[in-house]
Amino acid sequence: MKTKVITFSETNIKSEITGTVRTLRDPAFPLRFRFHQNRETGSWYVVRRDRWYLLGYWPVLTVKAVKKVLPEKLAMLAINTKSNLLHTEFESVSDVLNWYQGRIEKDAHRSKTRKATIKSAIKCHLLPHLGDLAIEALNRQVLDDALIWPLQESHSLATVKSVLSVLKQAFNQADKLGRIESNPLAGVVFSDFISVSIEPKDGRLLATAIEPLFKALLGSDPVTQCLVVMLLCHGTRITETLAAKWSHIDMVGRQWRLPMADTKTGDWHVLPITDPVAQWLQDYRTWQIETGYRGVFLFPGHGHARSLSYSTSRKHIQTVSDKEWSAHDCRKALKTICTDLGIDNSVSERLLNHAQSKQDKAYNQSLFMGPMRDALARYHAWLDERGFQALRAETETRSTRSSKQDEPRVCAA
């Protein structure tokens, strides 16, 4: 393997990226630099008595940093020839957190909502409380004093646990990839700091509030109406609902097929479409077309190139909720009402698409389609009695009335 002699500098190494020589050396230092296959990154090695010791990775470990740590690494080898010289580029907690956030932002398999949650935890809580600490200074006592105990005074325990989870994920990932010498959070669990169990939140959209909700929807715009109806009728997650496309709706087979890329579980989820919902969707699509929108989304966002954003959807929901409940409370309402109607728990769990074992994934979807359709029919009949039927009648009248008007209108979505 051919080795080229150069003077180590960032400029000289970058100039070799377009070349063919893989290994570089500088006579002034007991070092070797070797390009990786993509030639955009490389590895640093300390060479002593024909033995190569991995030092770190370029460009994260710069030429300047290599020259700075080299005397220390040579001293380690003089004491013990079996020393691990791998130099980590992270010195402070902020180094780990900023690296992890950048990695998450480019993760194609994470949902936008999860990315936003991680970014918020890092920006609002972890960096302000722990960012300036050296990695070596991080331990249970420091975590308790600097993060956990101050945070629990002003935030729910669920939030505190979520923030700690993001911190642990960042350090676990850095440790797995050898970017830190050891993981100071190994073995740390939430119960080390707080022994009180976290109780699930009660649903805020009660059965007694469904009838007033439908009355409020009568005076709302069609996008708000359809968004709330789809959430309430199916118990889908807000991100899954906003991502819905007309191509996912099979009006002949009466199914709504949620792609694996849109679901939290990462699996396809198929929901039956009942007659009331089918009528509703037909009227809503008619309204969209009449107002000039023929695109792919049930809930188009600004410019119609993407679906409605999460922040905008919250504003739609708040117009009828008075900020007393959220989209997630529609899921809890479905679960509670189905239980009150005597619907089997396993069926309502499939409707909500909660995580399953591998064996259940293989069999349950087709097995539960019949019971799921029956359950939704009973549930939607219950909703009809509390205003859904009146809302459909109002929108059908509006659609008929608007179809007689010839003047063009702009889509509210």
GROMACS .gro file of C-alpha atoms in nm:
model
  413
    1MET     CA    1   0.000   0.000   0.000
    2LYS     CA    2   0.156   0.328  -0.113
    3THR     CA    3   0.224   0.594   0.152
    4LYS     CA    4   0.268   0.963   0.070
    5VAL     CA    5   0.488   1.193   0.277
    6ILE     CA    6   0.334   1.533   0.351
    7THR     CA    7   0.333   1.797   0.624
    8PHE     CA    8   0.024   1.737   0.834
    9SER     CA    9  -0.220   2.027   0.812
   10GLU     CA   10  -0.591   2.055   0.745
   11THR     CA   11  -0.525   2.212   0.405
   12ASN     CA   12  -0.280   1.941   0.296
   13ILE     CA   13  -0.508   1.656   0.403
   14LYS     CA   14  -0.809   1.807   0.227
   15SER     CA   15  -0.603   1.848  -0.090
   16GLU     CA   16  -0.545   1.471  -0.092
   17ILE     CA   17  -0.918   1.387  -0.090
   18THR     CA   18  -0.929   1.388  -0.469
   19GLY     CA   19  -0.612   1.180  -0.493
   20THR     CA   20  -0.559   0.804  -0.489
   21VAL     CA   21  -0.306   0.753  -0.209
   22ARG     CA   22  -0.476   0.617   0.098
   23THR     CA   23  -0.207   0.653   0.367
   24LEU     CA   24  -0.025   0.974   0.462
   25ARG     CA   25   0.264   1.038   0.701
   26ASP     CA   26   0.466   1.331   0.831
   27PRO     CA   27   0.834   1.266   0.915
   28ALA     CA   28   0.806   1.501   1.212
   29PHE     CA   29   0.553   1.284   1.396
   30PRO     CA   30   0.507   0.912   1.476
   31LEU     CA   31   0.166   0.929   1.310
   32ARG     CA   32  -0.016   0.781   1.013
   33PHE     CA   33  -0.332   0.911   0.853
   34ARG     CA   34  -0.547   0.673   0.650
   35PHE     CA   35  -0.845   0.775   0.438
   36HIS     CA   36  -1.168   0.581   0.470
   37GLN     CA   37  -1.327   0.443   0.155
   38ASN     CA   38  -1.536   0.755   0.092
   39ARG     CA   39  -1.219   0.971   0.130
   40GLU     CA   40  -1.423   1.231   0.316
   41THR     CA   41  -1.320   1.093   0.655
   42GLY     CA   42  -1.015   0.915   0.790
   43SER     CA   43  -0.840   0.759   1.088
   44TRP     CA   44  -0.539   0.875   1.288
   45TYR     CA   45  -0.286   0.617   1.414
   46VAL     CA   46   0.013   0.641   1.648
   47VAL     CA   47   0.291   0.412   1.523
   48ARG     CA   48   0.541   0.265   1.772
   49ARG     CA   49   0.772  -0.027   1.689
   50ASP     CA   50   0.570  -0.115   1.378
   51ARG     CA   51   0.250  -0.134   1.579
   52TRP     CA   52  -0.041   0.093   1.490
   53TYR     CA   53  -0.262   0.234   1.766
   54LEU     CA   54  -0.595   0.394   1.669
   55LEU     CA   55  -0.601   0.752   1.794
   56GLY     CA   56  -0.922   0.898   1.651
   57TYR     CA   57  -1.117   1.002   1.344
   58TRP     CA   58  -1.076   1.294   1.109
   59PRO     CA   59  -1.223   1.553   1.051
   60VAL     CA   60  -1.374   1.543   1.403
   61LEU     CA   61  -1.023   1.503   1.544
   62THR     CA   62  -0.837   1.780   1.366
   63VAL     CA   63  -0.465   1.803   1.293
   64LYS     CA   64  -0.430   2.066   1.567
   65ALA     CA   65  -0.605   1.840   1.819
   66VAL     CA   66  -0.387   1.541   1.722
   67LYS     CA   67  -0.066   1.735   1.778
   68LYS     CA   68  -0.199   1.856   2.113
   69VAL     CA   69  -0.283   1.512   2.255
   70LEU     CA   70   0.010   1.324   2.099
   71PRO     CA   71   0.261   1.378   2.386
   72GLU     CA   72   0.008   1.247   2.638
   73LYS     CA   73  -0.065   0.940   2.426
   74LEU     CA   74   0.304   0.862   2.377
   75ALA     CA   75   0.354   0.882   2.754
   76MET     CA   76   0.068   0.633   2.801
   77LEU     CA   77   0.238   0.392   2.561
   78ALA     CA   78   0.568   0.428   2.742
   79ILE     CA   79   0.397   0.311   3.061
   80ASN     CA   80   0.179   0.043   2.906
   81THR     CA   81   0.205  -0.077   2.546
   82LYS     CA   82  -0.151  -0.213   2.567
   83SER     CA   83  -0.304   0.129   2.638
   84ASN     CA   84  -0.617   0.234   2.452
   85LEU     CA   85  -0.527   0.559   2.279
   86LEU     CA   86  -0.864   0.630   2.117
   87HIS     CA   87  -0.918   0.999   2.171
   88THR     CA   88  -1.273   1.122   2.211
   89GLU     CA   89  -1.373   1.458   2.072
   90PHE     CA   90  -1.628   1.522   2.346
   91GLU     CA   91  -1.518   1.695   2.665
   92SER     CA   92  -1.837   1.855   2.797
   93VAL     CA   93  -2.199   1.747   2.823
   94SER     CA   94  -2.289   2.010   2.563
   95ASP     CA   95  -2.052   1.840   2.314
   96VAL     CA   96  -2.248   1.516   2.347
   97LEU     CA   97  -2.589   1.683   2.335
   98ASN     CA   98  -2.514   1.899   2.031
   99TRP     CA   99  -2.373   1.600   1.845
  100TYR     CA  100  -2.675   1.388   1.933
  101GLN     CA  101  -2.922   1.657   1.827
  102GLY     CA  102  -2.749   1.692   1.491
  103ARG     CA  103  -2.761   1.316   1.446
  104ILE     CA  104  -3.132   1.298   1.532
  105GLU     CA  105  -3.220   1.580   1.291
  106LYS     CA  106  -3.082   1.368   1.005
  107ASP     CA  107  -3.245   1.044   1.122
  108ALA     CA  108  -3.492   0.949   0.849
  109HIS     CA  109  -3.663   0.695   1.075
  110ARG     CA  110  -3.767   0.939   1.349
  111SER     CA  111  -4.097   1.122   1.331
  112LYS     CA  112  -4.107   1.502   1.318
  113THR     CA  113  -4.284   1.504   1.652
  114ARG     CA  114  -4.015   1.293   1.821
  115LYS     CA  115  -3.739   1.506   1.671
  116ALA     CA  116  -3.911   1.819   1.802
  117THR     CA  117  -3.946   1.662   2.149
  118ILE     CA  118  -3.575   1.574   2.165
  119LYS     CA  119  -3.472   1.917   2.038
  120SER     CA  120  -3.692   2.087   2.296
  121ALA     CA  121  -3.556   1.874   2.583
  122ILE     CA  122  -3.197   1.955   2.485
  123LYS     CA  123  -3.251   2.326   2.421
  124CYS     CA  124  -3.486   2.409   2.708
  125HIS     CA  125  -3.363   2.179   2.986
  126LEU     CA  126  -3.044   1.979   2.931
  127LEU     CA  127  -2.813   2.247   2.790
  128PRO     CA  128  -2.914   2.516   3.043
  129HIS     CA  129  -2.878   2.281   3.341
  130LEU     CA  130  -2.587   2.054   3.241
  131GLY     CA  131  -2.426   2.188   2.924
  132ASP     CA  132  -2.119   2.347   3.085
  133LEU     CA  133  -2.029   2.039   3.291
  134ALA     CA  134  -1.733   1.821   3.199
  135ILE     CA  135  -1.836   1.466   3.114
  136GLU     CA  136  -1.625   1.335   3.402
  137ALA     CA  137  -1.822   1.552   3.645
  138LEU     CA  138  -2.157   1.394   3.557
  139ASN     CA  139  -2.286   1.156   3.825
  140ARG     CA  140  -2.606   1.083   4.016
  141GLN     CA  141  -2.549   1.355   4.273
  142VAL     CA  142  -2.487   1.621   4.007
  143LEU     CA  143  -2.788   1.503   3.808
  144ASP     CA  144  -3.008   1.526   4.113
  145ASP     CA  145  -2.885   1.871   4.220
  146ALA     CA  146  -2.857   2.035   3.878
  147LEU     CA  147  -3.139   1.876   3.677
  148ILE     CA  148  -3.388   1.640   3.837
  149TRP     CA  149  -3.479   1.822   4.156
  150PRO     CA  150  -3.501   2.174   4.010
  151LEU     CA  151  -3.704   2.044   3.714
  152GLN     CA  152  -3.959   1.854   3.923
  153GLU     CA  153  -4.054   2.174   4.104
  154SER     CA  154  -4.204   2.330   3.791
  155HIS     CA  155  -4.277   2.036   3.557
  156SER     CA  156  -4.468   1.710   3.569
  157LEU     CA  157  -4.282   1.393   3.660
  158ALA     CA  158  -4.356   1.261   3.310
  159THR     CA  159  -4.170   1.558   3.163
  160VAL     CA  160  -3.875   1.513   3.400
  161LYS     CA  161  -3.853   1.144   3.310
  162SER     CA  162  -3.869   1.226   2.939
  163VAL     CA  163  -3.585   1.478   2.969
  164LEU     CA  164  -3.368   1.227   3.157
  165SER     CA  165  -3.446   0.969   2.890
  166VAL     CA  166  -3.315   1.200   2.615
  167LEU     CA  167  -2.994   1.258   2.814
  168LYS     CA  168  -2.943   0.885   2.861
  169GLN     CA  169  -3.008   0.815   2.492
  170ALA     CA  170  -2.747   1.072   2.391
  171PHE     CA  171  -2.478   0.923   2.616
  172ASN     CA  172  -2.568   0.563   2.528
  173GLN     CA  173  -2.532   0.640   2.158
  174ALA     CA  174  -2.203   0.823   2.210
  175ASP     CA  175  -2.073   0.532   2.417
  176LYS     CA  176  -2.173   0.270   2.159
  177LEU     CA  177  -1.989   0.458   1.886
  178GLY     CA  178  -1.678   0.507   2.096
  179ARG     CA  179  -1.710   0.884   2.108
  180ILE     CA  180  -1.671   0.893   2.486
  181GLU     CA  181  -1.432   0.686   2.694
  182SER     CA  182  -1.702   0.570   2.936
  183ASN     CA  183  -2.071   0.632   2.994
  184PRO     CA  184  -2.127   0.816   3.325
  185LEU     CA  185  -2.501   0.741   3.301
  186ALA     CA  186  -2.468   0.364   3.272
  187GLY     CA  187  -2.711   0.209   3.518
  188VAL     CA  188  -2.884   0.538   3.599
  189VAL     CA  189  -3.264   0.507   3.618
  190PHE     CA  190  -3.539   0.754   3.700
  191SER     CA  191  -3.629   0.577   4.025
  192ASP     CA  192  -3.281   0.662   4.158
  193PHE     CA  193  -3.410   1.016   4.205
  194ILE     CA  194  -3.789   0.992   4.239
  195SER     CA  195  -3.967   0.687   4.376
  196VAL     CA  196  -4.320   0.818   4.320
  197SER     CA  197  -4.489   0.627   4.038
  198ILE     CA  198  -4.609   0.830   3.742
  199GLU     CA  199  -4.983   0.788   3.700
  200PRO     CA  200  -5.134   0.821   3.352
  201LYS     CA  201  -5.328   1.141   3.291
  202ASP     CA  202  -5.704   1.125   3.294
  203GLY     CA  203  -5.875   1.196   2.965
  204ARG     CA  204  -6.000   1.555   2.956
  205LEU     CA  205  -6.260   1.499   2.684
  206LEU     CA  206  -6.537   1.330   2.880
  207ALA     CA  207  -6.839   1.153   2.737
  208THR     CA  208  -7.059   1.434   2.869
  209ALA     CA  209  -6.860   1.684   2.660
  210ILE     CA  210  -6.919   1.510   2.326
  211GLU     CA  211  -7.261   1.663   2.264
  212PRO     CA  212  -7.141   2.021   2.335
  213LEU     CA  213  -6.841   1.950   2.111
  214PHE     CA  214  -7.059   1.865   1.810
  215LYS     CA  215  -7.264   2.179   1.871
  216ALA     CA  216  -6.942   2.382   1.869
  217LEU     CA  217  -6.836   2.212   1.545
  218LEU     CA  218  -7.158   2.327   1.374
  219GLY     CA  219  -7.021   2.679   1.364
  220SER     CA  220  -6.664   2.581   1.266
  221ASP     CA  221  -6.486   2.579   0.933
  222PRO     CA  222  -6.482   2.250   0.735
  223VAL     CA  223  -6.112   2.176   0.803
  224THR     CA  224  -6.160   2.201   1.180
  225GLN     CA  225  -6.474   1.991   1.156
  226CYS     CA  226  -6.310   1.714   0.956
  227LEU     CA  227  -5.993   1.710   1.167
  228VAL     CA  228  -6.185   1.671   1.492
  229VAL     CA  229  -6.426   1.418   1.339
  230MET     CA  230  -6.143   1.196   1.212
  231LEU     CA  231  -5.962   1.215   1.545
  232LEU     CA  232  -6.275   1.143   1.746
  233CYS     CA  233  -6.417   0.872   1.520
  234HIS     CA  234  -6.095   0.671   1.489
  235GLY     CA  235  -5.872   0.762   1.785
  236THR     CA  236  -5.574   0.808   1.556
  237ARG     CA  237  -5.270   1.003   1.665
  238ILE     CA  238  -5.254   1.363   1.549
  239THR     CA  239  -4.945   1.306   1.331
  240GLU     CA  240  -5.106   1.002   1.167
  241THR     CA  241  -5.424   1.199   1.101
  242LEU     CA  242  -5.248   1.501   0.953
  243ALA     CA  243  -5.049   1.276   0.718
  244ALA     CA  244  -5.366   1.119   0.572
  245LYS     CA  245  -5.395   1.124   0.192
  246TRP     CA  246  -5.696   1.049  -0.022
  247SER     CA  247  -5.503   0.758  -0.174
  248HIS     CA  248  -5.503   0.598   0.174
  249ILE     CA  249  -5.884   0.602   0.178
  250ASP     CA  250  -6.052   0.306   0.005
  251MET     CA  251  -6.415   0.405  -0.030
  252VAL     CA  252  -6.503   0.082  -0.213
  253GLY     CA  253  -6.346  -0.150   0.044
  254ARG     CA  254  -6.436   0.097   0.322
  255GLN     CA  255  -6.087   0.107   0.476
  256TRP     CA  256  -5.839   0.371   0.584
  257ARG     CA  257  -5.488   0.232   0.539
  258LEU     CA  258  -5.224   0.416   0.742
  259PRO     CA  259  -4.873   0.361   0.595
  260MET     CA  260  -4.596   0.237   0.821
  261ALA     CA  261  -4.403   0.562   0.764
  262ASP     CA  262  -4.687   0.755   0.928
  263THR     CA  263  -4.755   0.537   1.233
  264LYS     CA  264  -4.579   0.549   1.567
  265THR     CA  265  -4.541   0.170   1.571
  266GLY     CA  266  -4.379   0.164   1.225
  267ASP     CA  267  -4.636  -0.089   1.097
  268TRP     CA  268  -4.926  -0.065   0.856
  269HIS     CA  269  -5.254   0.001   1.033
  270VAL     CA  270  -5.592  -0.053   0.868
  271LEU     CA  271  -5.909   0.101   1.009
  272PRO     CA  272  -6.261   0.022   0.887
  273ILE     CA  273  -6.464   0.312   0.748
  274THR     CA  274  -6.824   0.305   0.864
  275ASP     CA  275  -7.119   0.436   0.664
  276PRO     CA  276  -7.145   0.763   0.862
  277VAL     CA  277  -6.776   0.838   0.812
  278ALA     CA  278  -6.792   0.743   0.443
  279GLN     CA  279  -7.074   0.994   0.392
  280TRP     CA  280  -6.879   1.254   0.586
  281LEU     CA  281  -6.562   1.208   0.378
  282GLN     CA  282  -6.755   1.224   0.050
  283ASP     CA  283  -6.912   1.557   0.151
  284TYR     CA  284  -6.575   1.691   0.268
  285ARG     CA  285  -6.403   1.593  -0.057
  286THR     CA  286  -6.682   1.761  -0.253
  287TRP     CA  287  -6.623   2.078  -0.052
  288GLN     CA  288  -6.249   2.063  -0.121
  289ILE     CA  289  -6.302   2.030  -0.496
  290GLU     CA  290  -6.560   2.308  -0.504
  291THR     CA  291  -6.318   2.539  -0.326
  292GLY     CA  292  -6.044   2.468  -0.577
  293TYR     CA  293  -5.836   2.200  -0.402
  294ARG     CA  294  -5.779   1.871  -0.587
  295GLY     CA  295  -5.457   1.771  -0.413
  296VAL     CA  296  -5.359   1.456  -0.228
  297PHE     CA  297  -5.405   1.558   0.138
  298LEU     CA  298  -5.714   1.544   0.355
  299PHE     CA  299  -5.562   1.836   0.545
  300PRO     CA  300  -5.343   2.042   0.309
  301GLY     CA  301  -5.111   2.297   0.460
  302HIS     CA  302  -4.994   2.634   0.339
  303GLY     CA  303  -4.928   2.623  -0.034
  304HIS     CA  304  -5.083   2.273  -0.048
  305ALA     CA  305  -4.738   2.114  -0.103
  306ARG     CA  306  -4.744   1.957   0.243
  307SER     CA  307  -5.000   1.852   0.495
  308LEU     CA  308  -5.124   2.080   0.771
  309SER     CA  309  -4.856   2.146   1.033
  310TYR     CA  310  -4.888   2.026   1.390
  311SER     CA  311  -4.886   2.381   1.529
  312THR     CA  312  -5.164   2.490   1.292
  313SER     CA  313  -5.370   2.182   1.374
  314ARG     CA  314  -5.353   2.274   1.742
  315LYS     CA  315  -5.501   2.615   1.662
  316HIS     CA  316  -5.788   2.448   1.473
  317ILE     CA  317  -5.861   2.219   1.768
  318GLN     CA  318  -5.838   2.500   2.022
  319THR     CA  319  -6.120   2.687   1.848
  320VAL     CA  320  -6.362   2.420   1.970
  321SER     CA  321  -6.181   2.289   2.278
  322ASP     CA  322  -6.121   2.623   2.453
  323LYS     CA  323  -5.778   2.470   2.534
  324GLU     CA  324  -5.945   2.229   2.778
  325TRP     CA  325  -5.846   1.919   2.582
  326SER     CA  326  -5.604   1.817   2.305
  327ALA     CA  327  -5.601   1.582   2.007
  328HIS     CA  328  -5.467   1.301   2.226
  329ASP     CA  329  -5.774   1.324   2.447
  330CYS     CA  330  -5.981   1.204   2.149
  331ARG     CA  331  -5.791   0.874   2.170
  332LYS     CA  332  -5.866   0.846   2.540
  333ALA     CA  333  -6.231   0.933   2.478
  334LEU     CA  334  -6.264   0.652   2.221
  335LYS     CA  335  -6.107   0.403   2.460
  336THR     CA  336  -6.329   0.507   2.752
  337ILE     CA  337  -6.652   0.512   2.553
  338CYS     CA  338  -6.578   0.176   2.390
  339THR     CA  339  -6.524   0.029   2.735
  340ASP     CA  340  -6.856   0.176   2.853
  341LEU     CA  341  -7.025   0.023   2.546
  342GLY     CA  342  -6.894  -0.321   2.644
  343ILE     CA  343  -6.647  -0.348   2.355
  344ASP     CA  344  -6.367  -0.594   2.425
  345ASN     CA  345  -6.042  -0.437   2.542
  346SER     CA  346  -5.833  -0.622   2.281
  347VAL     CA  347  -6.048  -0.474   2.003
  348SER     CA  348  -6.015  -0.116   2.129
  349GLU     CA  349  -5.641  -0.170   2.168
  350ARG     CA  350  -5.620  -0.267   1.799
  351LEU     CA  351  -5.824   0.037   1.703
  352LEU     CA  352  -5.572   0.257   1.885
  353ASN     CA  353  -5.281   0.069   1.723
  354HIS     CA  354  -5.088   0.019   2.042
  355ALA     CA  355  -4.762  -0.176   2.014
  356GLN     CA  356  -4.792  -0.554   1.970
  357SER     CA  357  -4.566  -0.854   1.999
  358LYS     CA  358  -4.421  -0.999   1.677
  359GLN     CA  359  -4.662  -1.292   1.689
  360ASP     CA  360  -4.963  -1.065   1.734
  361LYS     CA  361  -4.848  -0.849   1.442
  362ALA     CA  362  -4.855  -1.151   1.214
  363TYR     CA  363  -5.212  -1.251   1.289
  364ASN     CA  364  -5.412  -0.983   1.463
  365GLN     CA  365  -5.476  -0.732   1.185
  366SER     CA  366  -5.688  -0.962   0.966
  367LEU     CA  367  -5.831  -1.142   1.268
  368PHE     CA  368  -5.960  -0.820   1.422
  369MET     CA  369  -6.099  -0.648   1.111
  370GLY     CA  370  -6.451  -0.783   1.168
  371PRO     CA  371  -6.465  -0.700   1.541
  372MET     CA  372  -6.306  -0.359   1.473
  373ARG     CA  373  -6.573  -0.276   1.213
  374ASP     CA  374  -6.851  -0.383   1.452
  375ALA     CA  375  -6.694  -0.181   1.735
  376LEU     CA  376  -6.667   0.134   1.527
  377ALA     CA  377  -7.025   0.093   1.402
  378ARG     CA  378  -7.149   0.086   1.762
  379TYR     CA  379  -6.924   0.371   1.865
  380HIS     CA  380  -7.024   0.591   1.569
  381ALA     CA  381  -7.390   0.519   1.636
  382TRP     CA  382  -7.328   0.646   1.988
  383LEU     CA  383  -7.167   0.959   1.840
  384ASP     CA  384  -7.466   1.002   1.604
  385GLU     CA  385  -7.698   1.026   1.902
  386ARG     CA  386  -7.485   1.305   2.046
  387GLY     CA  387  -7.456   1.527   1.741
  388PHE     CA  388  -7.253   1.358   1.469
  389GLN     CA  389  -7.567   1.290   1.264
  390ALA     CA  390  -7.677   1.654   1.297
  391LEU     CA  391  -7.329   1.771   1.191
  392ARG     CA  392  -7.340   1.549   0.880
  393ALA     CA  393  -7.683   1.683   0.792
  394GLU     CA  394  -7.556   2.040   0.825
  395THR     CA  395  -7.250   1.978   0.606
  396GLU     CA  396  -7.460   1.795   0.346
  397THR     CA  397  -7.697   2.093   0.333
  398ARG     CA  398  -7.401   2.329   0.303
  399SER     CA  399  -7.250   2.121   0.023
  400THR     CA  400  -7.579   2.116  -0.168
  401ARG     CA  401  -7.623   2.488  -0.116
  402SER     CA  402  -7.267   2.571  -0.222
  403SER     CA  403  -7.284   2.351  -0.532
  404LYS     CA  404  -7.551   2.586  -0.670
  405GLN     CA  405  -7.313   2.881  -0.651
  406ASP     CA  406  -7.090   2.936  -0.950
  407GLU     CA  407  -6.846   3.193  -0.811
  408PRO     CA  408  -6.495   3.056  -0.735
  409ARG     CA  409  -6.371   3.041  -0.376
  410VAL     CA  410  -6.038   2.993  -0.205
  411CYS     CA  411  -5.975   2.676  -0.006
  412ALA     CA  412  -5.960   2.746   0.369
  413ALA     CA  413  -5.700   2.478   0.417
   0.00000   0.00000   0.00000
